[in-house]
Short mmCIF file of N, CA and C in Angstrom, two decimals:
data_model
loop_
_atom_site.label_atom_id
_atom_site.label_comp_id
_atom_site.label_asym_id
_atom_site.label_seq_id
_atom_site.Cartn_x
_atom_site.Cartn_y
_atom_site.Cartn_z
N MET C 1 12.92 27.06 -7.42
CA MET C 1 13.31 26.87 -6.05
C MET C 1 14.80 26.51 -6.01
N GLU C 2 15.41 26.84 -4.90
CA GLU C 2 16.85 26.59 -4.78
C GLU C 2 17.19 25.12 -4.55
N SER C 3 16.34 24.41 -3.84
CA SER C 3 16.66 23.03 -3.51
C SER C 3 15.38 22.21 -3.32
N LYS C 4 15.58 20.91 -3.29
CA LYS C 4 14.48 20.00 -3.03
C LYS C 4 13.88 20.27 -1.64
N GLN C 5 14.76 20.58 -0.68
CA GLN C 5 14.32 20.86 0.69
C GLN C 5 13.45 22.11 0.75
N SER C 6 13.79 23.14 -0.04
CA SER C 6 12.98 24.36 -0.02
C SER C 6 11.59 24.12 -0.60
N VAL C 7 11.51 23.26 -1.61
CA VAL C 7 10.20 22.90 -2.17
C VAL C 7 9.39 22.14 -1.13
N GLU C 8 10.05 21.18 -0.47
CA GLU C 8 9.38 20.39 0.56
C GLU C 8 8.88 21.29 1.70
N ASP C 9 9.72 22.23 2.15
CA ASP C 9 9.33 23.15 3.22
C ASP C 9 8.13 24.00 2.80
N SER C 10 8.16 24.48 1.56
CA SER C 10 7.06 25.31 1.05
C SER C 10 5.75 24.52 1.01
N LEU C 11 5.80 23.29 0.53
CA LEU C 11 4.59 22.46 0.46
C LEU C 11 4.07 22.13 1.86
N ASN C 12 4.97 21.85 2.78
CA ASN C 12 4.57 21.56 4.16
C ASN C 12 3.91 22.77 4.82
N LYS C 13 4.45 23.97 4.59
CA LYS C 13 3.86 25.19 5.15
C LYS C 13 2.44 25.40 4.64
N GLN C 14 2.20 25.00 3.40
CA GLN C 14 0.87 25.16 2.79
C GLN C 14 -0.04 23.97 3.07
N HIS C 15 0.47 23.00 3.87
CA HIS C 15 -0.28 21.79 4.21
C HIS C 15 -0.73 21.02 2.97
N ILE C 16 0.17 20.95 1.98
CA ILE C 16 -0.09 20.21 0.74
C ILE C 16 0.58 18.86 0.86
N GLN C 17 -0.21 17.79 0.72
CA GLN C 17 0.35 16.44 0.79
C GLN C 17 1.07 16.12 -0.51
N PHE C 18 2.19 15.42 -0.41
CA PHE C 18 2.93 15.00 -1.59
C PHE C 18 3.65 13.70 -1.27
N LEU C 19 3.96 12.94 -2.32
CA LEU C 19 4.68 11.68 -2.13
C LEU C 19 6.18 11.87 -2.29
N ASP C 20 6.56 12.65 -3.28
CA ASP C 20 7.98 12.83 -3.55
C ASP C 20 8.16 14.09 -4.38
N ILE C 21 9.36 14.59 -4.40
CA ILE C 21 9.71 15.75 -5.21
C ILE C 21 10.81 15.29 -6.16
N ILE C 22 10.59 15.48 -7.43
CA ILE C 22 11.53 15.02 -8.44
C ILE C 22 11.99 16.21 -9.26
N GLU C 23 13.29 16.35 -9.38
CA GLU C 23 13.85 17.40 -10.22
C GLU C 23 13.66 17.02 -11.68
N VAL C 24 13.14 17.94 -12.46
CA VAL C 24 12.95 17.72 -13.88
C VAL C 24 13.94 18.60 -14.62
N THR C 25 14.75 17.97 -15.46
CA THR C 25 15.76 18.71 -16.22
C THR C 25 15.22 19.06 -17.60
N ASN C 26 15.93 19.93 -18.30
CA ASN C 26 15.56 20.24 -19.68
C ASN C 26 15.57 19.00 -20.55
N PHE C 27 16.52 18.09 -20.29
CA PHE C 27 16.59 16.83 -21.03
C PHE C 27 15.28 16.06 -20.86
N ASP C 28 14.76 16.00 -19.64
CA ASP C 28 13.49 15.32 -19.38
C ASP C 28 12.35 15.98 -20.15
N LEU C 29 12.30 17.31 -20.09
CA LEU C 29 11.23 18.04 -20.77
C LEU C 29 11.26 17.84 -22.28
N TYR C 30 12.44 17.98 -22.88
CA TYR C 30 12.53 17.84 -24.33
C TYR C 30 12.35 16.40 -24.77
N GLY C 31 12.83 15.45 -23.98
CA GLY C 31 12.61 14.04 -24.31
C GLY C 31 11.13 13.72 -24.33
N SER C 32 10.40 14.23 -23.36
CA SER C 32 8.96 14.02 -23.29
C SER C 32 8.26 14.65 -24.50
N LYS C 33 8.66 15.85 -24.85
CA LYS C 33 8.07 16.52 -26.01
C LYS C 33 8.36 15.75 -27.29
N ASN C 34 9.59 15.26 -27.44
CA ASN C 34 9.94 14.50 -28.64
C ASN C 34 9.14 13.21 -28.74
N ARG C 35 8.96 12.51 -27.64
CA ARG C 35 8.15 11.29 -27.66
C ARG C 35 6.71 11.60 -28.04
N GLN C 36 6.18 12.71 -27.53
CA GLN C 36 4.82 13.10 -27.87
C GLN C 36 4.70 13.42 -29.36
N LEU C 37 5.67 14.10 -29.92
CA LEU C 37 5.66 14.41 -31.35
C LEU C 37 5.67 13.13 -32.19
N LEU C 38 6.50 12.18 -31.82
CA LEU C 38 6.53 10.90 -32.55
C LEU C 38 5.18 10.20 -32.47
N ASP C 39 4.52 10.27 -31.31
CA ASP C 39 3.18 9.68 -31.18
C ASP C 39 2.20 10.38 -32.10
N TRP C 40 2.20 11.70 -32.10
CA TRP C 40 1.26 12.47 -32.92
C TRP C 40 1.46 12.20 -34.41
N LEU C 41 2.72 12.04 -34.80
CA LEU C 41 3.03 11.81 -36.21
C LEU C 41 2.88 10.34 -36.60
N LEU C 42 2.45 9.52 -35.64
CA LEU C 42 2.24 8.08 -35.83
C LEU C 42 3.50 7.37 -36.30
N LEU C 43 4.66 7.87 -35.86
CA LEU C 43 5.94 7.26 -36.21
C LEU C 43 6.34 6.19 -35.21
N LYS C 44 5.63 6.13 -34.12
CA LYS C 44 5.91 5.13 -33.08
C LYS C 44 4.62 4.91 -32.30
N LYS C 45 4.37 3.65 -31.93
CA LYS C 45 3.21 3.37 -31.08
C LYS C 45 3.50 3.90 -29.69
N ASN C 46 2.51 4.54 -29.09
CA ASN C 46 2.72 5.01 -27.73
C ASN C 46 2.63 3.82 -26.77
N ASP C 47 3.12 4.02 -25.56
CA ASP C 47 3.16 2.94 -24.57
C ASP C 47 1.78 2.36 -24.29
N PHE C 48 0.78 3.22 -24.27
CA PHE C 48 -0.58 2.78 -23.98
C PHE C 48 -1.10 1.83 -25.06
N GLU C 49 -0.92 2.21 -26.31
CA GLU C 49 -1.40 1.36 -27.41
C GLU C 49 -0.61 0.06 -27.47
N GLN C 50 0.67 0.14 -27.17
CA GLN C 50 1.50 -1.07 -27.12
C GLN C 50 0.99 -2.01 -26.02
N MET C 51 0.61 -1.43 -24.86
CA MET C 51 0.08 -2.24 -23.76
C MET C 51 -1.22 -2.91 -24.20
N ARG C 52 -2.11 -2.16 -24.82
CA ARG C 52 -3.39 -2.72 -25.28
C ARG C 52 -3.14 -3.91 -26.21
N GLU C 53 -2.24 -3.72 -27.15
CA GLU C 53 -1.91 -4.77 -28.11
C GLU C 53 -1.30 -5.99 -27.41
N SER C 54 -0.39 -5.76 -26.47
CA SER C 54 0.28 -6.87 -25.77
C SER C 54 -0.70 -7.66 -24.92
N VAL C 55 -1.58 -6.97 -24.19
CA VAL C 55 -2.56 -7.67 -23.33
C VAL C 55 -3.49 -8.51 -24.19
N ASN C 56 -4.04 -7.92 -25.25
CA ASN C 56 -4.95 -8.68 -26.11
C ASN C 56 -4.25 -9.85 -26.79
N HIS C 57 -3.01 -9.65 -27.22
CA HIS C 57 -2.26 -10.74 -27.86
C HIS C 57 -1.99 -11.85 -26.86
N TYR C 58 -1.56 -11.49 -25.66
CA TYR C 58 -1.27 -12.50 -24.64
C TYR C 58 -2.52 -13.32 -24.32
N LEU C 59 -3.64 -12.64 -24.16
CA LEU C 59 -4.88 -13.34 -23.81
C LEU C 59 -5.48 -14.08 -25.01
N GLY C 60 -5.06 -13.72 -26.21
CA GLY C 60 -5.56 -14.38 -27.41
C GLY C 60 -6.90 -13.86 -27.89
N GLN C 61 -7.39 -12.82 -27.24
CA GLN C 61 -8.68 -12.24 -27.61
C GLN C 61 -8.87 -10.93 -26.87
N GLU C 62 -9.81 -10.15 -27.36
CA GLU C 62 -10.18 -8.93 -26.64
C GLU C 62 -11.25 -9.29 -25.63
N ASP C 63 -11.33 -8.52 -24.55
CA ASP C 63 -12.32 -8.74 -23.52
C ASP C 63 -13.06 -7.43 -23.28
N ALA C 64 -14.38 -7.48 -23.16
CA ALA C 64 -15.19 -6.27 -23.00
C ALA C 64 -14.83 -5.49 -21.74
N THR C 65 -14.59 -6.19 -20.64
CA THR C 65 -14.26 -5.52 -19.38
C THR C 65 -12.93 -4.79 -19.49
N ILE C 66 -11.95 -5.45 -20.08
CA ILE C 66 -10.63 -4.83 -20.25
C ILE C 66 -10.72 -3.65 -21.22
N ASN C 67 -11.48 -3.83 -22.32
CA ASN C 67 -11.64 -2.72 -23.27
C ASN C 67 -12.33 -1.53 -22.63
N GLU C 68 -13.28 -1.79 -21.74
CA GLU C 68 -13.96 -0.70 -21.04
C GLU C 68 -12.95 0.12 -20.24
N PHE C 69 -12.04 -0.57 -19.55
CA PHE C 69 -10.98 0.12 -18.81
C PHE C 69 -10.08 0.90 -19.77
N LEU C 70 -9.66 0.25 -20.84
CA LEU C 70 -8.72 0.87 -21.78
C LEU C 70 -9.32 2.05 -22.54
N ASN C 71 -10.62 2.10 -22.65
CA ASN C 71 -11.28 3.17 -23.40
C ASN C 71 -11.65 4.38 -22.54
N ARG C 72 -11.29 4.36 -21.27
CA ARG C 72 -11.57 5.50 -20.40
C ARG C 72 -10.70 6.69 -20.79
N ASP C 73 -11.16 7.87 -20.48
CA ASP C 73 -10.39 9.08 -20.75
C ASP C 73 -9.29 9.23 -19.70
N HIS C 74 -8.26 9.91 -20.08
CA HIS C 74 -7.19 10.34 -19.18
C HIS C 74 -6.40 9.21 -18.55
N ILE C 75 -6.19 8.13 -19.30
CA ILE C 75 -5.27 7.11 -18.83
C ILE C 75 -4.22 6.92 -19.90
N GLY C 76 -3.06 6.48 -19.49
CA GLY C 76 -1.98 6.27 -20.44
C GLY C 76 -0.89 5.43 -19.81
N GLY C 77 0.17 5.24 -20.54
CA GLY C 77 1.28 4.44 -20.05
C GLY C 77 1.05 2.96 -20.26
N ASN C 78 1.98 2.17 -19.76
CA ASN C 78 1.89 0.73 -19.98
C ASN C 78 1.93 -0.10 -18.71
N SER C 79 1.96 0.55 -17.56
CA SER C 79 2.18 -0.19 -16.32
C SER C 79 0.96 -0.97 -15.83
N ALA C 80 -0.17 -0.83 -16.47
CA ALA C 80 -1.35 -1.62 -16.10
C ALA C 80 -1.40 -2.95 -16.84
N GLY C 81 -0.46 -3.19 -17.75
CA GLY C 81 -0.49 -4.39 -18.58
C GLY C 81 -0.57 -5.70 -17.81
N LEU C 82 0.30 -5.86 -16.81
CA LEU C 82 0.30 -7.10 -16.04
C LEU C 82 -1.03 -7.27 -15.30
N GLY C 83 -1.51 -6.22 -14.67
CA GLY C 83 -2.77 -6.29 -13.95
C GLY C 83 -3.93 -6.64 -14.87
N LEU C 84 -3.96 -6.03 -16.05
CA LEU C 84 -5.04 -6.30 -17.00
C LEU C 84 -4.98 -7.74 -17.52
N ALA C 85 -3.78 -8.24 -17.77
CA ALA C 85 -3.64 -9.62 -18.23
C ALA C 85 -4.11 -10.59 -17.13
N LEU C 86 -3.76 -10.29 -15.88
CA LEU C 86 -4.22 -11.15 -14.77
C LEU C 86 -5.74 -11.10 -14.64
N ILE C 87 -6.33 -9.92 -14.80
CA ILE C 87 -7.79 -9.80 -14.76
C ILE C 87 -8.41 -10.62 -15.89
N GLY C 88 -7.79 -10.55 -17.06
CA GLY C 88 -8.29 -11.35 -18.19
C GLY C 88 -8.28 -12.83 -17.88
N LEU C 89 -7.24 -13.31 -17.21
CA LEU C 89 -7.17 -14.72 -16.83
C LEU C 89 -8.25 -15.07 -15.80
N ILE C 90 -8.52 -14.16 -14.89
CA ILE C 90 -9.59 -14.37 -13.89
C ILE C 90 -10.95 -14.42 -14.59
N ILE C 91 -11.19 -13.48 -15.50
CA ILE C 91 -12.47 -13.44 -16.23
C ILE C 91 -12.68 -14.73 -17.01
N ARG C 92 -11.63 -15.23 -17.63
CA ARG C 92 -11.72 -16.48 -18.41
C ARG C 92 -11.86 -17.71 -17.54
N GLY C 93 -11.58 -17.58 -16.24
CA GLY C 93 -11.65 -18.72 -15.34
C GLY C 93 -10.34 -19.49 -15.24
N ASP C 94 -9.27 -18.94 -15.79
CA ASP C 94 -7.97 -19.60 -15.75
C ASP C 94 -7.20 -19.29 -14.46
N LEU C 95 -7.69 -18.38 -13.66
CA LEU C 95 -7.03 -17.99 -12.41
C LEU C 95 -8.11 -17.67 -11.38
N GLN C 96 -7.94 -18.23 -10.20
CA GLN C 96 -8.85 -17.94 -9.08
C GLN C 96 -8.08 -17.09 -8.08
N ASN C 97 -8.72 -16.06 -7.54
CA ASN C 97 -8.05 -15.21 -6.56
C ASN C 97 -9.05 -14.66 -5.57
N ASP C 98 -8.75 -14.82 -4.28
CA ASP C 98 -9.59 -14.27 -3.23
C ASP C 98 -8.86 -13.22 -2.41
N LEU C 99 -7.63 -12.87 -2.81
CA LEU C 99 -6.83 -11.89 -2.07
C LEU C 99 -6.78 -10.57 -2.82
N SER C 100 -6.38 -9.54 -2.11
CA SER C 100 -6.28 -8.21 -2.69
C SER C 100 -4.81 -7.90 -2.97
N PHE C 101 -4.49 -7.65 -4.23
CA PHE C 101 -3.13 -7.36 -4.66
C PHE C 101 -3.07 -6.00 -5.35
N ALA C 102 -1.99 -5.27 -5.12
CA ALA C 102 -1.64 -4.14 -5.97
C ALA C 102 -0.72 -4.73 -7.03
N VAL C 103 -0.91 -4.34 -8.27
CA VAL C 103 -0.12 -4.91 -9.37
C VAL C 103 0.33 -3.79 -10.29
N THR C 104 1.60 -3.82 -10.67
CA THR C 104 2.10 -2.90 -11.67
C THR C 104 3.14 -3.61 -12.51
N GLY C 105 3.16 -3.31 -13.78
CA GLY C 105 4.14 -3.89 -14.68
C GLY C 105 3.63 -3.90 -16.10
N ALA C 106 4.51 -3.57 -17.02
CA ALA C 106 4.18 -3.68 -18.43
C ALA C 106 4.38 -5.15 -18.83
N ILE C 107 3.73 -5.57 -19.91
CA ILE C 107 3.98 -6.93 -20.39
C ILE C 107 4.23 -6.90 -21.90
N SER C 108 4.95 -7.92 -22.35
CA SER C 108 5.16 -8.11 -23.78
C SER C 108 4.04 -9.02 -24.30
N LYS C 109 4.01 -9.23 -25.59
CA LYS C 109 3.00 -10.10 -26.19
C LYS C 109 3.14 -11.54 -25.72
N THR C 110 4.35 -11.92 -25.28
CA THR C 110 4.59 -13.29 -24.83
C THR C 110 4.45 -13.46 -23.32
N GLY C 111 4.10 -12.37 -22.60
CA GLY C 111 3.89 -12.46 -21.17
C GLY C 111 5.08 -12.10 -20.31
N ASP C 112 6.18 -11.68 -20.95
CA ASP C 112 7.31 -11.19 -20.15
C ASP C 112 6.90 -9.91 -19.44
N VAL C 113 7.29 -9.77 -18.17
CA VAL C 113 6.94 -8.59 -17.40
C VAL C 113 8.09 -7.60 -17.52
N LEU C 114 7.77 -6.41 -17.97
CA LEU C 114 8.75 -5.37 -18.29
C LEU C 114 8.75 -4.29 -17.22
N PRO C 115 9.88 -3.62 -17.03
CA PRO C 115 9.97 -2.60 -15.98
C PRO C 115 9.09 -1.40 -16.26
N ILE C 116 8.79 -0.67 -15.20
CA ILE C 116 7.94 0.52 -15.28
C ILE C 116 8.61 1.67 -14.53
N GLY C 117 8.08 2.84 -14.70
CA GLY C 117 8.58 4.01 -14.00
C GLY C 117 7.72 4.33 -12.78
N LEU C 118 8.17 5.30 -12.01
CA LEU C 118 7.45 5.79 -10.84
C LEU C 118 7.16 4.70 -9.82
N ILE C 119 8.08 3.76 -9.68
CA ILE C 119 7.86 2.63 -8.76
C ILE C 119 7.70 3.11 -7.33
N LYS C 120 8.45 4.13 -6.93
CA LYS C 120 8.35 4.62 -5.54
C LYS C 120 6.93 5.11 -5.25
N GLU C 121 6.40 5.90 -6.14
CA GLU C 121 5.06 6.45 -5.93
C GLU C 121 4.01 5.34 -5.92
N LYS C 122 4.17 4.37 -6.80
CA LYS C 122 3.20 3.27 -6.87
C LYS C 122 3.23 2.43 -5.60
N ILE C 123 4.42 2.19 -5.07
CA ILE C 123 4.54 1.45 -3.81
C ILE C 123 3.91 2.24 -2.67
N GLN C 124 4.17 3.53 -2.61
CA GLN C 124 3.61 4.36 -1.54
C GLN C 124 2.08 4.40 -1.63
N ILE C 125 1.55 4.51 -2.82
CA ILE C 125 0.09 4.55 -3.00
C ILE C 125 -0.51 3.21 -2.57
N ALA C 126 0.11 2.10 -2.96
CA ALA C 126 -0.40 0.78 -2.57
C ALA C 126 -0.37 0.61 -1.05
N GLU C 127 0.70 1.07 -0.42
CA GLU C 127 0.82 0.98 1.05
C GLU C 127 -0.27 1.81 1.73
N VAL C 128 -0.43 3.04 1.31
CA VAL C 128 -1.43 3.94 1.90
C VAL C 128 -2.85 3.39 1.65
N SER C 129 -3.04 2.71 0.53
CA SER C 129 -4.36 2.15 0.20
C SER C 129 -4.67 0.87 0.97
N GLY C 130 -3.70 0.36 1.73
CA GLY C 130 -3.95 -0.77 2.60
C GLY C 130 -3.73 -2.15 1.99
N TYR C 131 -3.04 -2.22 0.87
CA TYR C 131 -2.76 -3.53 0.28
C TYR C 131 -1.75 -4.29 1.12
N SER C 132 -1.95 -5.60 1.24
CA SER C 132 -1.00 -6.45 1.95
C SER C 132 0.07 -6.99 1.01
N TYR C 133 -0.26 -7.08 -0.28
CA TYR C 133 0.64 -7.66 -1.27
C TYR C 133 0.73 -6.75 -2.49
N MET C 134 1.92 -6.75 -3.10
CA MET C 134 2.11 -6.02 -4.35
C MET C 134 3.00 -6.85 -5.26
N ILE C 135 2.64 -6.88 -6.54
CA ILE C 135 3.42 -7.58 -7.56
C ILE C 135 4.04 -6.52 -8.46
N ILE C 136 5.35 -6.63 -8.66
CA ILE C 136 6.08 -5.67 -9.49
C ILE C 136 7.00 -6.42 -10.45
N PRO C 137 7.52 -5.73 -11.47
CA PRO C 137 8.49 -6.36 -12.37
C PRO C 137 9.81 -6.65 -11.65
N SER C 138 10.44 -7.76 -12.00
CA SER C 138 11.73 -8.11 -11.40
C SER C 138 12.78 -7.04 -11.63
N GLU C 139 12.72 -6.38 -12.78
CA GLU C 139 13.71 -5.35 -13.08
C GLU C 139 13.58 -4.12 -12.18
N ASN C 140 12.47 -4.00 -11.46
CA ASN C 140 12.28 -2.91 -10.49
C ASN C 140 12.52 -3.37 -9.06
N ALA C 141 12.90 -4.64 -8.86
CA ALA C 141 12.98 -5.22 -7.51
C ALA C 141 14.05 -4.56 -6.64
N GLU C 142 15.20 -4.27 -7.20
CA GLU C 142 16.27 -3.68 -6.41
C GLU C 142 15.85 -2.30 -5.90
N GLU C 143 15.29 -1.50 -6.78
CA GLU C 143 14.82 -0.17 -6.38
C GLU C 143 13.69 -0.29 -5.36
N ALA C 144 12.80 -1.25 -5.56
CA ALA C 144 11.67 -1.44 -4.64
C ALA C 144 12.16 -1.83 -3.24
N ALA C 145 13.19 -2.66 -3.16
CA ALA C 145 13.72 -3.07 -1.86
C ALA C 145 14.28 -1.87 -1.09
N ILE C 146 14.94 -0.99 -1.80
CA ILE C 146 15.48 0.23 -1.18
C ILE C 146 14.33 1.10 -0.69
N ILE C 147 13.33 1.28 -1.52
CA ILE C 147 12.17 2.10 -1.17
C ILE C 147 11.45 1.50 0.03
N GLN C 148 11.27 0.19 0.00
CA GLN C 148 10.56 -0.49 1.09
C GLN C 148 11.27 -0.25 2.42
N LYS C 149 12.59 -0.31 2.41
CA LYS C 149 13.37 -0.10 3.63
C LYS C 149 13.33 1.36 4.05
N GLU C 150 13.58 2.28 3.12
CA GLU C 150 13.62 3.71 3.44
C GLU C 150 12.28 4.25 3.91
N GLN C 151 11.20 3.75 3.34
CA GLN C 151 9.86 4.25 3.65
C GLN C 151 9.12 3.42 4.69
N ASN C 152 9.78 2.39 5.23
CA ASN C 152 9.16 1.49 6.21
C ASN C 152 7.85 0.89 5.69
N ILE C 153 7.90 0.39 4.46
CA ILE C 153 6.73 -0.22 3.83
C ILE C 153 6.53 -1.61 4.42
N THR C 154 5.32 -1.89 4.91
CA THR C 154 5.07 -3.17 5.57
C THR C 154 4.46 -4.22 4.66
N MET C 155 3.88 -3.83 3.54
CA MET C 155 3.27 -4.84 2.67
C MET C 155 4.37 -5.69 2.03
N GLN C 156 3.99 -6.91 1.67
CA GLN C 156 4.93 -7.82 1.01
C GLN C 156 4.97 -7.47 -0.47
N ILE C 157 6.18 -7.35 -1.01
CA ILE C 157 6.36 -7.03 -2.43
C ILE C 157 7.00 -8.22 -3.11
N PHE C 158 6.35 -8.70 -4.16
CA PHE C 158 6.84 -9.85 -4.93
C PHE C 158 7.21 -9.36 -6.32
N ASP C 159 8.35 -9.84 -6.81
CA ASP C 159 8.73 -9.45 -8.16
C ASP C 159 8.65 -10.66 -9.09
N VAL C 160 8.24 -10.41 -10.31
CA VAL C 160 8.08 -11.46 -11.31
C VAL C 160 8.67 -10.99 -12.64
N SER C 161 9.15 -11.95 -13.42
CA SER C 161 9.69 -11.62 -14.74
C SER C 161 8.78 -12.12 -15.86
N HIS C 162 7.78 -12.93 -15.52
CA HIS C 162 6.81 -13.43 -16.50
C HIS C 162 5.46 -13.57 -15.80
N ILE C 163 4.41 -13.41 -16.56
CA ILE C 163 3.06 -13.49 -15.98
C ILE C 163 2.81 -14.85 -15.34
N ASP C 164 3.41 -15.91 -15.88
CA ASP C 164 3.24 -17.25 -15.28
C ASP C 164 3.74 -17.27 -13.83
N GLU C 165 4.81 -16.54 -13.53
CA GLU C 165 5.31 -16.45 -12.15
C GLU C 165 4.29 -15.75 -11.26
N ALA C 166 3.63 -14.72 -11.79
CA ALA C 166 2.60 -14.01 -11.02
C ALA C 166 1.44 -14.94 -10.73
N VAL C 167 1.01 -15.70 -11.73
CA VAL C 167 -0.09 -16.66 -11.54
C VAL C 167 0.28 -17.69 -10.48
N GLN C 168 1.47 -18.24 -10.57
CA GLN C 168 1.93 -19.23 -9.59
C GLN C 168 1.95 -18.64 -8.19
N MET C 169 2.47 -17.43 -8.05
CA MET C 169 2.58 -16.78 -6.75
C MET C 169 1.18 -16.49 -6.18
N ILE C 170 0.26 -16.03 -7.02
CA ILE C 170 -1.11 -15.76 -6.58
C ILE C 170 -1.77 -17.06 -6.12
N ASN C 171 -1.58 -18.13 -6.87
CA ASN C 171 -2.14 -19.43 -6.49
C ASN C 171 -1.59 -19.90 -5.14
N GLU C 172 -0.28 -19.79 -4.96
CA GLU C 172 0.36 -20.22 -3.71
C GLU C 172 -0.15 -19.40 -2.52
N LEU C 173 -0.25 -18.09 -2.67
CA LEU C 173 -0.73 -17.24 -1.56
C LEU C 173 -2.19 -17.51 -1.24
N ASN C 174 -2.99 -17.76 -2.27
CA ASN C 174 -4.41 -18.09 -2.04
C ASN C 174 -4.52 -19.43 -1.31
N ASP C 175 -3.70 -20.42 -1.69
CA ASP C 175 -3.73 -21.72 -1.02
C ASP C 175 -3.31 -21.60 0.43
N LYS C 176 -2.28 -20.78 0.68
CA LYS C 176 -1.76 -20.58 2.03
C LYS C 176 -2.77 -19.87 2.93
N ASN C 177 -3.60 -18.99 2.37
CA ASN C 177 -4.53 -18.19 3.14
C ASN C 177 -5.94 -18.76 3.21
N LYS C 178 -6.11 -20.02 2.83
CA LYS C 178 -7.46 -20.64 2.89
C LYS C 178 -7.79 -21.04 4.29
#
């Protein structure tokens, strides 16, 4: 296609819903292929396996519910790490939550919240799904603020740099909404 606008026009004419159109360069394609080759050759842990390891290390144990999620087909990446660690804390009884949150963010073994990709799409999906609150990595906060303004996103977006901040924020919001 000649431009992003021509792709958008074509999709609209066909009544195909879309969130965004992203130009993919040869650099993107070859970078993706190279990362996949490194994964296949076991020269580097993929993001998904790193997330599994970080969540289990942070929680200090494996959990059957979390493993059930992690063992599903057709999932990958690391952006579910923060959400899974928070679920682990809820399962253990270390965190109480009565509110509905959208959560995205990778985590390290020590609980640091790491940036993720596709933040715009994740925010749009959370908004369309009716979430009132979303927790994202602090390193994605600037981009999220721009997206929130440009897309007229009404849900509250909170950014955290460590899982402890997410726990504190969840506790405060639950106390406020009692």
